[in-house]
CSV table of N, CA and C in Angstrom, one decimal:
chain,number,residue,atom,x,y,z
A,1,UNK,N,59.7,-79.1,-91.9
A,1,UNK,CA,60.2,-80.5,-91.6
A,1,UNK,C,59.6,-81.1,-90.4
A,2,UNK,N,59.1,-82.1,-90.6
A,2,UNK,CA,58.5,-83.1,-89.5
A,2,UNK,C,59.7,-83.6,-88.5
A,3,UNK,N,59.2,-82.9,-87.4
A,3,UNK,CA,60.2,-83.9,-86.1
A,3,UNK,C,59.7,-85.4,-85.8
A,4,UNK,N,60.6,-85.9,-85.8
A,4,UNK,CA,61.2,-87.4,-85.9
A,4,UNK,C,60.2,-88.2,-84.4
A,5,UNK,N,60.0,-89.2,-84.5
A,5,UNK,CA,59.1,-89.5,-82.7
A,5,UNK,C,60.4,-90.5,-82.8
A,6,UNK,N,60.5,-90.9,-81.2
A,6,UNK,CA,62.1,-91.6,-81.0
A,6,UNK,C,60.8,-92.8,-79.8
A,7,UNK,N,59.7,-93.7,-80.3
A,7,UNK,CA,59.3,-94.3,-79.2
A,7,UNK,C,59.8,-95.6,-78.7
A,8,UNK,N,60.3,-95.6,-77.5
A,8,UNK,CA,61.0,-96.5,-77.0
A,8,UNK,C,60.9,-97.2,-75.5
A,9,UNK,N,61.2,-98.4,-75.3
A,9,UNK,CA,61.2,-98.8,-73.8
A,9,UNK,C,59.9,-99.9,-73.5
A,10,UNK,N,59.4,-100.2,-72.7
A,10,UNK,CA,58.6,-101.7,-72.5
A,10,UNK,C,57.9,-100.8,-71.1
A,11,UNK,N,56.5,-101.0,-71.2
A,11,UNK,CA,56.0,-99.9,-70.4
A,11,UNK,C,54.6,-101.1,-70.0
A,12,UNK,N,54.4,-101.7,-68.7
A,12,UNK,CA,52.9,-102.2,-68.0
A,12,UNK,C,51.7,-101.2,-68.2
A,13,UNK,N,50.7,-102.0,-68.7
A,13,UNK,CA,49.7,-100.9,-68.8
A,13,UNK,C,48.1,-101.8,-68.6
A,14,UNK,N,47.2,-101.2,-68.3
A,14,UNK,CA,46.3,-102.0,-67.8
A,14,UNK,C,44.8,-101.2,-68.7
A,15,UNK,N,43.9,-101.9,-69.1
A,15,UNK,CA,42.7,-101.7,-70.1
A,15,UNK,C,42.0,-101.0,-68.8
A,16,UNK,N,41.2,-99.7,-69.2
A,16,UNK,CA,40.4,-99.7,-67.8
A,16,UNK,C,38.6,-99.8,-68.1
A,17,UNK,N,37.8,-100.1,-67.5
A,17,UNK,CA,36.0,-100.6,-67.9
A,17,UNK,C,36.0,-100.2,-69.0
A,18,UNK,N,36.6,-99.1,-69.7
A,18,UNK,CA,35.8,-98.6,-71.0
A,18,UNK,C,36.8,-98.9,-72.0
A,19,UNK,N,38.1,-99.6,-72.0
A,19,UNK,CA,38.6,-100.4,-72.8
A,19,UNK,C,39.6,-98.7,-73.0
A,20,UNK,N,39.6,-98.2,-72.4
A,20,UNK,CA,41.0,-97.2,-72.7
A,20,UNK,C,42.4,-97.5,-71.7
A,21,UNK,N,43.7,-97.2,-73.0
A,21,UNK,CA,44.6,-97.6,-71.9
A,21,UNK,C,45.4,-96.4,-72.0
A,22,UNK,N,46.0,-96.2,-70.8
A,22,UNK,CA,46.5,-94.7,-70.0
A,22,UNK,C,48.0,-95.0,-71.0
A,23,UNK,N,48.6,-93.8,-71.8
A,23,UNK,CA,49.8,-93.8,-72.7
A,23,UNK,C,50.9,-93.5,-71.2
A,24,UNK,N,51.7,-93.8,-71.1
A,24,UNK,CA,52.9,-93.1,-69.9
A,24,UNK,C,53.4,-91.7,-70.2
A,25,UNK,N,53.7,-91.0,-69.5
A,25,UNK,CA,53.7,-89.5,-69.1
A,25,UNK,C,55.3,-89.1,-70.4
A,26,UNK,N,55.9,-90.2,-70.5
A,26,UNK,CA,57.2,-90.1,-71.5
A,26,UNK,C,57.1,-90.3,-72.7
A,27,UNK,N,55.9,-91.0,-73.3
A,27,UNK,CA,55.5,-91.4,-74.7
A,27,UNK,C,54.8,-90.6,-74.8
A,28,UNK,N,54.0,-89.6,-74.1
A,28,UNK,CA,52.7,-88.8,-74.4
A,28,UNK,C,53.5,-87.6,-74.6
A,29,UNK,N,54.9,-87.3,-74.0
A,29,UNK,CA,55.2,-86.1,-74.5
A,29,UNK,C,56.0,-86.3,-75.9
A,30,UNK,N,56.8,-87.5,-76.2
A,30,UNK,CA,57.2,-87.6,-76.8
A,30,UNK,C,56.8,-87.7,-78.3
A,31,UNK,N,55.5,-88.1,-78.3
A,31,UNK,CA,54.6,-87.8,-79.5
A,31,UNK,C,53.9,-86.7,-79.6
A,32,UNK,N,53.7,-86.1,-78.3
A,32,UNK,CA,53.3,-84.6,-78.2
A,32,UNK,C,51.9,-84.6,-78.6
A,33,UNK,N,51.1,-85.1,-78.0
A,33,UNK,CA,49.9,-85.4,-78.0
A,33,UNK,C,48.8,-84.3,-77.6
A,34,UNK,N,49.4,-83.4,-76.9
A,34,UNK,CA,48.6,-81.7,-77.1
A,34,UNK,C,48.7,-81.3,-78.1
A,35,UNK,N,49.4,-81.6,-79.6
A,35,UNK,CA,49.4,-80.9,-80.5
A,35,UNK,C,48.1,-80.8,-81.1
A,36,UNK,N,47.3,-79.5,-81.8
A,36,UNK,CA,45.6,-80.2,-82.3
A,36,UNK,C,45.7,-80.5,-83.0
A,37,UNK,N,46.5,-80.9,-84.0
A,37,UNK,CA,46.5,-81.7,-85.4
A,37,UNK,C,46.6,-83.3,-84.7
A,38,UNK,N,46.9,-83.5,-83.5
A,38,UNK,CA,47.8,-84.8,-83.2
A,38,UNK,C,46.3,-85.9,-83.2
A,39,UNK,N,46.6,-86.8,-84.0
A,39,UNK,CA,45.5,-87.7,-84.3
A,39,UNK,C,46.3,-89.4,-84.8
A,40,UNK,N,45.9,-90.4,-84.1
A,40,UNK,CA,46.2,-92.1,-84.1
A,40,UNK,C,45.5,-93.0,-84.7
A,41,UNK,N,46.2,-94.0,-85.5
A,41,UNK,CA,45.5,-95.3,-85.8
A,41,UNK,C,46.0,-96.0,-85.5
A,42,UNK,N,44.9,-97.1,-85.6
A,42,UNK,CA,45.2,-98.5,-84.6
A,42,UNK,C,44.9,-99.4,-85.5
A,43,UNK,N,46.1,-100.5,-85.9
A,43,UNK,CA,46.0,-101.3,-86.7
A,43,UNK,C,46.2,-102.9,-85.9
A,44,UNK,N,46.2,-103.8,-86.5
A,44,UNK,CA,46.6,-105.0,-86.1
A,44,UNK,C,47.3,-105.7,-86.9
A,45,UNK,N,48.4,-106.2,-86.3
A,45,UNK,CA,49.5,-106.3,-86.5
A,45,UNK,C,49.7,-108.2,-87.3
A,46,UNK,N,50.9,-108.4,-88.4
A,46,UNK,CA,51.1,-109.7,-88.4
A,46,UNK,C,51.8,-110.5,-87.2
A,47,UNK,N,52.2,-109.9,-86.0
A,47,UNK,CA,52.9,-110.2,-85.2
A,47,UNK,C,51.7,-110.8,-83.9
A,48,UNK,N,50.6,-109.9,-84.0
A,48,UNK,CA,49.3,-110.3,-83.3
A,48,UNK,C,49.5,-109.1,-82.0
A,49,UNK,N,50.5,-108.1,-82.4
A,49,UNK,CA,50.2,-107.3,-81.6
A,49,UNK,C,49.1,-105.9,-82.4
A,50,UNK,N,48.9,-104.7,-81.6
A,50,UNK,CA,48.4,-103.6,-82.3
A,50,UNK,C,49.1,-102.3,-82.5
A,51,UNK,N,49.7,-101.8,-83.6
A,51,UNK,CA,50.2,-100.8,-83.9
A,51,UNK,C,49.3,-99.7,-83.6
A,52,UNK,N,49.9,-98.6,-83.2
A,52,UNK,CA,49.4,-97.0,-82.7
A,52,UNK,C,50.5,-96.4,-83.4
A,53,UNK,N,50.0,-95.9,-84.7
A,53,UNK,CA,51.1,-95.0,-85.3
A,53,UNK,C,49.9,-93.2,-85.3
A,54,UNK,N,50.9,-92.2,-85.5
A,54,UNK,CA,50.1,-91.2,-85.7
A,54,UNK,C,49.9,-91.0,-87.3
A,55,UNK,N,48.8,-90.6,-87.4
A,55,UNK,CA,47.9,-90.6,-88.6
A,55,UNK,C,48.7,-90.1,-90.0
A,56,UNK,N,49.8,-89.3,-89.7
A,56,UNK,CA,50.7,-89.2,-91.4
A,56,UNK,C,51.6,-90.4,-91.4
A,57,UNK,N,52.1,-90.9,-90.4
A,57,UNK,CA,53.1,-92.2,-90.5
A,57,UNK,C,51.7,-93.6,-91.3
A,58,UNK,N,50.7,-93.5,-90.9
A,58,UNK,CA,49.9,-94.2,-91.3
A,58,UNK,C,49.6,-94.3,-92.4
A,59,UNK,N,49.4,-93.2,-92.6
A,59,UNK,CA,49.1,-92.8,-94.6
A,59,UNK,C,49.8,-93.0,-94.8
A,60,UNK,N,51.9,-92.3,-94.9
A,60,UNK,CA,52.6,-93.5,-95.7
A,60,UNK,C,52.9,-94.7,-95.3
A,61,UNK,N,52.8,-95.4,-94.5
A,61,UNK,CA,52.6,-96.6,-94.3
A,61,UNK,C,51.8,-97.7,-95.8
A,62,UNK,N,50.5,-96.9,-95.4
A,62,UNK,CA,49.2,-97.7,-96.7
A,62,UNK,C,49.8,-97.5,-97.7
A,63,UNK,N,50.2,-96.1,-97.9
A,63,UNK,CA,50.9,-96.0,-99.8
A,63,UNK,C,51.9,-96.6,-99.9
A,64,UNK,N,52.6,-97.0,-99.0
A,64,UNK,CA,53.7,-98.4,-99.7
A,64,UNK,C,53.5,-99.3,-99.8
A,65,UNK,N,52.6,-99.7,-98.8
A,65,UNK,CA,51.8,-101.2,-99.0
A,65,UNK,C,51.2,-101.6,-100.1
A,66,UNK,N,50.2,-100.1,-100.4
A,66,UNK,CA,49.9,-100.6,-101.8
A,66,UNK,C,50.4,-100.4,-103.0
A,67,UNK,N,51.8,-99.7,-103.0
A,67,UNK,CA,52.0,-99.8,-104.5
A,67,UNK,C,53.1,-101.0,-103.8
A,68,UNK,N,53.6,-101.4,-103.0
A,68,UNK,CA,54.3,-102.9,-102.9
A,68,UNK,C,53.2,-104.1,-103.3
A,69,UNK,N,51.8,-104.0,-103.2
A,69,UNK,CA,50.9,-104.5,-103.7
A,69,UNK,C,50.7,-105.0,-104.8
A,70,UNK,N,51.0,-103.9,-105.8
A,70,UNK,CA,50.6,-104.3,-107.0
A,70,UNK,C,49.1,-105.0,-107.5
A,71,UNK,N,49.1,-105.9,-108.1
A,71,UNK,CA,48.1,-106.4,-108.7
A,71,UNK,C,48.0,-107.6,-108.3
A,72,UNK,N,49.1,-108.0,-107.4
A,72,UNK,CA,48.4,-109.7,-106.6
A,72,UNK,C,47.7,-109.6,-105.8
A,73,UNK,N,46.8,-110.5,-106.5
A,73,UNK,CA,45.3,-111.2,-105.5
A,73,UNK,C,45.8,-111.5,-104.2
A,74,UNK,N,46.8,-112.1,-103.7
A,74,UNK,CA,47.0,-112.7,-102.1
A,74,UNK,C,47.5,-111.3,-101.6
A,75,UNK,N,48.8,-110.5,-102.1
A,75,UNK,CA,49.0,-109.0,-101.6
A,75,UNK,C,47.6,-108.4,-101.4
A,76,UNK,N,46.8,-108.0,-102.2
A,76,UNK,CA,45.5,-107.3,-102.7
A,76,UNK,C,44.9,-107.5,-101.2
A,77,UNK,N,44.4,-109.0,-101.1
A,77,UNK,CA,43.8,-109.3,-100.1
A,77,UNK,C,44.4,-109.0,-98.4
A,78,UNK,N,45.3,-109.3,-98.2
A,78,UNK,CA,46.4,-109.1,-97.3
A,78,UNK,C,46.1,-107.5,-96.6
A,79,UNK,N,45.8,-106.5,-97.7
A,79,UNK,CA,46.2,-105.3,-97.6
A,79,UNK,C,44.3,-104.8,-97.1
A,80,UNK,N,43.4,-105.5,-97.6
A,80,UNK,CA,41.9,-105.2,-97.1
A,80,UNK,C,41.8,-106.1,-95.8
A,81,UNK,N,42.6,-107.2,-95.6
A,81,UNK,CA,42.4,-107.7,-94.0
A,81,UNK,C,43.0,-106.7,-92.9
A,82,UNK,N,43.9,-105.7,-93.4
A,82,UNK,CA,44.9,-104.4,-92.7
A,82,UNK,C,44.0,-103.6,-92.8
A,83,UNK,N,43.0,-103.1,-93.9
A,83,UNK,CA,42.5,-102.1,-93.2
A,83,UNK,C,40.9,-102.6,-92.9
A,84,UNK,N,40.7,-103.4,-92.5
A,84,UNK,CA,39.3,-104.3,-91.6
A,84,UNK,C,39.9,-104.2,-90.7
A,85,UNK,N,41.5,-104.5,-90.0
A,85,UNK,CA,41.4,-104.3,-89.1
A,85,UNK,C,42.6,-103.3,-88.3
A,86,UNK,N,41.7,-102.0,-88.7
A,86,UNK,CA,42.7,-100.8,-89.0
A,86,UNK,C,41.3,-100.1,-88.0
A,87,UNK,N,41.8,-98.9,-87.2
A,87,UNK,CA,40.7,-98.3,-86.4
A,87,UNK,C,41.5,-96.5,-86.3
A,88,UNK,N,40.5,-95.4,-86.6
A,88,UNK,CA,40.7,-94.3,-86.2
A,88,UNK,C,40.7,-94.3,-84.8
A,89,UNK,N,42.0,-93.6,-84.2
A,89,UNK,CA,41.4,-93.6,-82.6
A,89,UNK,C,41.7,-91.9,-81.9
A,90,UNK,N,41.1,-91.8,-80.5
A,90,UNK,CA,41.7,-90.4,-79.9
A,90,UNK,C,42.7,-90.6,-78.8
A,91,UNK,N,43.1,-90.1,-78.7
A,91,UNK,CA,44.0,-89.7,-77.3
A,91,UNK,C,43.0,-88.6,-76.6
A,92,UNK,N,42.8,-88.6,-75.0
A,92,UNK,CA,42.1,-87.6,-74.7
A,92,UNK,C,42.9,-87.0,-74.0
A,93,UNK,N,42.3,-85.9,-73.2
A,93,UNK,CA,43.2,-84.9,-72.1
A,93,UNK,C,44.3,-85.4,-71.2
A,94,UNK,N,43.5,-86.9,-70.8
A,94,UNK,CA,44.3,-87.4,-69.7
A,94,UNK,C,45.6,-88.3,-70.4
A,95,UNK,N,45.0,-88.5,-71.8
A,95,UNK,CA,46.5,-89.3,-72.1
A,95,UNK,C,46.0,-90.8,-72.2
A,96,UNK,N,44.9,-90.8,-72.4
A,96,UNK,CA,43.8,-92.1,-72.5
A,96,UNK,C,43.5,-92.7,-74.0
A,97,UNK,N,43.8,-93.7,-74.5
A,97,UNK,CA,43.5,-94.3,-75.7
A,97,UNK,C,42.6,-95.0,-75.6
A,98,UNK,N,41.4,-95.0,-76.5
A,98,UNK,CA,40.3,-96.0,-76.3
A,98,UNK,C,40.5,-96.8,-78.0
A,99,UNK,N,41.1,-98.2,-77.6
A,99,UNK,CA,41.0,-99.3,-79.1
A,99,UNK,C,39.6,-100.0,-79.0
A,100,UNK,N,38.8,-100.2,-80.1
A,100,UNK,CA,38.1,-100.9,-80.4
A,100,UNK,C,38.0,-101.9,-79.9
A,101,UNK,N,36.9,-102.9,-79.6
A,101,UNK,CA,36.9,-104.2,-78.6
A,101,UNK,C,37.5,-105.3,-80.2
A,102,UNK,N,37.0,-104.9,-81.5
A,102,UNK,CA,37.4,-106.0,-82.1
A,102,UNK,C,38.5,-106.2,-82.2
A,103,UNK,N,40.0,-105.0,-82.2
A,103,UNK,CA,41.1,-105.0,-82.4
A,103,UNK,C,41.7,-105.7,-81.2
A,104,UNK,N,41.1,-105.5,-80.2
A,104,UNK,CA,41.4,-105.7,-78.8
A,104,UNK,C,41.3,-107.4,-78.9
A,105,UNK,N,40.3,-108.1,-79.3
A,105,UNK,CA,40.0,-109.5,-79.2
A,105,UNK,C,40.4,-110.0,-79.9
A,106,UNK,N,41.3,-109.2,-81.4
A,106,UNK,CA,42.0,-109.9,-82.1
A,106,UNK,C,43.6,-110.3,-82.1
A,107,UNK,N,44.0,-109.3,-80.8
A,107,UNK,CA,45.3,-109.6,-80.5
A,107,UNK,C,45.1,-109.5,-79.5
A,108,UNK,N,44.2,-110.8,-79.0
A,108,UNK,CA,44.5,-111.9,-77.3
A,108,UNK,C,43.8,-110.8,-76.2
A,109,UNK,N,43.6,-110.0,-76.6
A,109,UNK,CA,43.1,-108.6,-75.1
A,109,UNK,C,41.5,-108.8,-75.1
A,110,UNK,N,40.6,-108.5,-74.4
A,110,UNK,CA,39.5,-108.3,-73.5
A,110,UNK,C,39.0,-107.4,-73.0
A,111,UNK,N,38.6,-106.5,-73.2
A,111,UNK,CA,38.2,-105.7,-71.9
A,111,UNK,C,36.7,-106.3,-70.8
A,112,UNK,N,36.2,-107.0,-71.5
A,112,UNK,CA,35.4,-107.5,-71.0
A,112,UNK,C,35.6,-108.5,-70.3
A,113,UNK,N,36.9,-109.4,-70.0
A,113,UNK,CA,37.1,-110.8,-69.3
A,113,UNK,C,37.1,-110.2,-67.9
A,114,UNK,N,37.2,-111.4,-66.7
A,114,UNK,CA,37.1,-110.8,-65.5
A,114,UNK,C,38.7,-110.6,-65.3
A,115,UNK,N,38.8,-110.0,-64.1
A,115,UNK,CA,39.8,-109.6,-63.4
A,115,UNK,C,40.9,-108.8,-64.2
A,116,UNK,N,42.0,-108.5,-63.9
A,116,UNK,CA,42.9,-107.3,-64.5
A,116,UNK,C,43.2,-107.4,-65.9
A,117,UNK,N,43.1,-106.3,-66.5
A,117,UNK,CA,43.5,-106.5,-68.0
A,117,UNK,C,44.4,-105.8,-68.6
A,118,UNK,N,45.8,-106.3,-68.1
A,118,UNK,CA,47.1,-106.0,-68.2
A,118,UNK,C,47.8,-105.9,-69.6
A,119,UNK,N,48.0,-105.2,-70.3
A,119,UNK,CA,48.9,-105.4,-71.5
A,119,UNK,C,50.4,-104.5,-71.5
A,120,UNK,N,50.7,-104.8,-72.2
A,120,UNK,CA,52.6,-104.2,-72.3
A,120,UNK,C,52.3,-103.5,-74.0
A,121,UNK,N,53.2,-101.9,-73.5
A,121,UNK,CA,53.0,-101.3,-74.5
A,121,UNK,C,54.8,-101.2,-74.8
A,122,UNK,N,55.1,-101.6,-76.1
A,122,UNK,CA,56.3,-101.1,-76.4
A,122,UNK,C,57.1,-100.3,-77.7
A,123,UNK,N,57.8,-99.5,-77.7
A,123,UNK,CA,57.7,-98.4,-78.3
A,123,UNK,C,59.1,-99.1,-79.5
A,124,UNK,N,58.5,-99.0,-80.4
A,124,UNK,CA,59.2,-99.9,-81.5
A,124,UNK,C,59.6,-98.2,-82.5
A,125,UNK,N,60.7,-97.4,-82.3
A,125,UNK,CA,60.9,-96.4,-82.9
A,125,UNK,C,59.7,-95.1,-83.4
A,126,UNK,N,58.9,-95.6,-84.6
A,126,UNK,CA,58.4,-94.9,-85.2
A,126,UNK,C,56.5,-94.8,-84.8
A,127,UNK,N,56.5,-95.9,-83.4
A,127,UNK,CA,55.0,-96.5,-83.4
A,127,UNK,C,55.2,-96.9,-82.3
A,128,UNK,N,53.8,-97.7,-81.7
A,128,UNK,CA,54.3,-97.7,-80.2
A,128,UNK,C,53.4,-99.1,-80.9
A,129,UNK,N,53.8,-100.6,-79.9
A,129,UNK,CA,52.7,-101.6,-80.0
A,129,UNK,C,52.5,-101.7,-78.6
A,130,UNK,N,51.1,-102.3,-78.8
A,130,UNK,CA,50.4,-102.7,-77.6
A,130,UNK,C,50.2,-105.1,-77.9
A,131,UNK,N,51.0,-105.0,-76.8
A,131,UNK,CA,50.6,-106.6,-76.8
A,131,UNK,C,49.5,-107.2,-75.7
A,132,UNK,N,49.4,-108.1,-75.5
A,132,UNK,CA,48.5,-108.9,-74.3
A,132,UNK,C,49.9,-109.2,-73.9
A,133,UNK,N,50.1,-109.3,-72.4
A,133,UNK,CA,51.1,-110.1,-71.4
A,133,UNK,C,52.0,-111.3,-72.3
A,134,UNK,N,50.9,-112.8,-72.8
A,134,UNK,CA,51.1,-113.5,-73.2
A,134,UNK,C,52.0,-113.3,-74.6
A,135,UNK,N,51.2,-112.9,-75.1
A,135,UNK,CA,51.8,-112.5,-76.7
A,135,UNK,C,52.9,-112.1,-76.5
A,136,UNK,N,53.6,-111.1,-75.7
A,136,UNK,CA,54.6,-110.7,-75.9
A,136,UNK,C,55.6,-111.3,-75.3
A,137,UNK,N,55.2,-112.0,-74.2
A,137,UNK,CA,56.1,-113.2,-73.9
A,137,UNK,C,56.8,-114.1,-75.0
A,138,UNK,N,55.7,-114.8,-75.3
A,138,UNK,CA,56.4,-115.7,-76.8
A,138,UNK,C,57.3,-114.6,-77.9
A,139,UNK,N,56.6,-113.5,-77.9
A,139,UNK,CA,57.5,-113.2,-78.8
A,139,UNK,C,58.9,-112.8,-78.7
A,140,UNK,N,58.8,-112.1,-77.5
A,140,UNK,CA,60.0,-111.6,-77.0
A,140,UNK,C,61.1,-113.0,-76.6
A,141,UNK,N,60.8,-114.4,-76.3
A,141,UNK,CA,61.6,-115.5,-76.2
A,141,UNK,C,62.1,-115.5,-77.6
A,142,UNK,N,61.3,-115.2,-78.9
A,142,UNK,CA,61.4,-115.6,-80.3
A,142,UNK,C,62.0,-114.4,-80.6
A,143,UNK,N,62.3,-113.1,-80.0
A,143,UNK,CA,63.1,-112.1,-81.0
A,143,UNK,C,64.5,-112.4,-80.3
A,144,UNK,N,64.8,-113.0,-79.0
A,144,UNK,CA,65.9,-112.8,-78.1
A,144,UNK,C,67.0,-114.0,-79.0
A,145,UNK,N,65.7,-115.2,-79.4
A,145,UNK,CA,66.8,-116.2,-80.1
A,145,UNK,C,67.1,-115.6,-81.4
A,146,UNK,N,66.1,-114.9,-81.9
A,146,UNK,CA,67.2,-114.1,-82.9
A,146,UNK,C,68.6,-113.6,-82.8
A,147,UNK,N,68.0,-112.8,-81.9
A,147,UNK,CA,69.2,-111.8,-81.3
A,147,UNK,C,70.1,-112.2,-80.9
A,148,UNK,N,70.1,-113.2,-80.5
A,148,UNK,CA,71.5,-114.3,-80.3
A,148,UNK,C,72.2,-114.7,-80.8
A,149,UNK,N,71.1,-115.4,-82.2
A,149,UNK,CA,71.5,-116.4,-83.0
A,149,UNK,C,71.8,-115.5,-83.9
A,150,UNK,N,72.1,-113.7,-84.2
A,150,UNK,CA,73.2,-113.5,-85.2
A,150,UNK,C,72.9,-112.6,-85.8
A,151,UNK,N,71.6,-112.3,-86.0
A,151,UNK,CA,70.4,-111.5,-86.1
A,151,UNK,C,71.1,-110.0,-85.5
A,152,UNK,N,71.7,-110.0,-84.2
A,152,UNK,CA,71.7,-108.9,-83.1
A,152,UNK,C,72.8,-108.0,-83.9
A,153,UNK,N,73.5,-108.6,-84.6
A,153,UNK,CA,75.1,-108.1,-85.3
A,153,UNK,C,74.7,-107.3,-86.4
A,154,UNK,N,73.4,-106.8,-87.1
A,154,UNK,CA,72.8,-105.7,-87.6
A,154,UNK,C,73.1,-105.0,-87.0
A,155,UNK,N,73.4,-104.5,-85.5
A,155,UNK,CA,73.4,-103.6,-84.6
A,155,UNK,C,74.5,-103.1,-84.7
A,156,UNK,N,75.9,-104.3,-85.1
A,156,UNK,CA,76.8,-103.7,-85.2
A,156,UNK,C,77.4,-103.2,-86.3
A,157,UNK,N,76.3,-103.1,-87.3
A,157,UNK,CA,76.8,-102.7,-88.8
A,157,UNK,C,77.0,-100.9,-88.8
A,158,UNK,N,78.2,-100.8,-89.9
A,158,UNK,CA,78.4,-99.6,-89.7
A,158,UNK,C,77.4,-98.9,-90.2
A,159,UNK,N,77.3,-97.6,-89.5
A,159,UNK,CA,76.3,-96.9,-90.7
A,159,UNK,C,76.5,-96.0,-91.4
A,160,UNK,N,75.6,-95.9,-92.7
A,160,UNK,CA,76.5,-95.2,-93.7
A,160,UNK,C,75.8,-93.5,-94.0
């Protein structure tokens, strides 16, 4: 039986020259990243952030996608722009993720711009996203009016 990852919390994090960014000492044990099987992909997200799920949550991820796919041309297509912009990646010793510069430039990040390159990683249960500063601002104003507006009371549903 596969242990469950619980990733969670809103964590600053900064790209360093070689475009890797340092995981925090609580998510890296929490996904248990010393494991030697332990292996990540990096997708990009409809939200414009980048998903870091570990590599069996990934596979079922795509197999639902595609048999939710089916045979429509716009799903069809939808599902080859996800994996164009889908990347194997490593964690190293230090707890270091290195994303792709394209994934990087396609949700608002740079490693190459001048001065600090700051992004917010946050741990969304099953997967951790990585946003740019900006991005996550708007969205986080746009999840909070959710969450206001009625949205938030999911929370209070019983569970069964």
């Amino acid at each position: 039986m596969t242990q469950r990852t619980h990733l969670i919390g809103q964590y600053k994090a900064t790209l360093d020259g070689e475009g890797r960014l340092q995981l925090p000492l609580g998510l890296r044990d929490e996904m248990n990243v010393r494991r030697p099987d332990f292996r990540l992909m990096a997708n990009l997200e409809p939200d414009g952030s980048i998903c870091l799920r570990e590599r069996a949550h990934w596979e079922a991820h795509v197999d639902s996608l595609q048999q939710a796919a089916g045979t429509s041309t716009r799903h069809r297509r939808a599902i080859l722009f996800f994996a164009a912009h889908s990347a194997f990646v490593r964690c190293d010793k230090q707890g270091r993720v290195r994303i792709p510069d394209s994934l990087l430039v396609s949700a608002g990040m740079d490693r190459q711009a001048k001065g600090r390159k700051d992004l917010v990683l946050v741990g969304n249960f099953g997967d951790l996203r990585v946003w740019s500063p900006e991005r996550w601002e708007t969205f986080g104003m746009e999840a909070l009016e959710d969450f206001e507006g009625g949205v938030g009371s999911l929370l209070d549903a019983p569970v069964s």
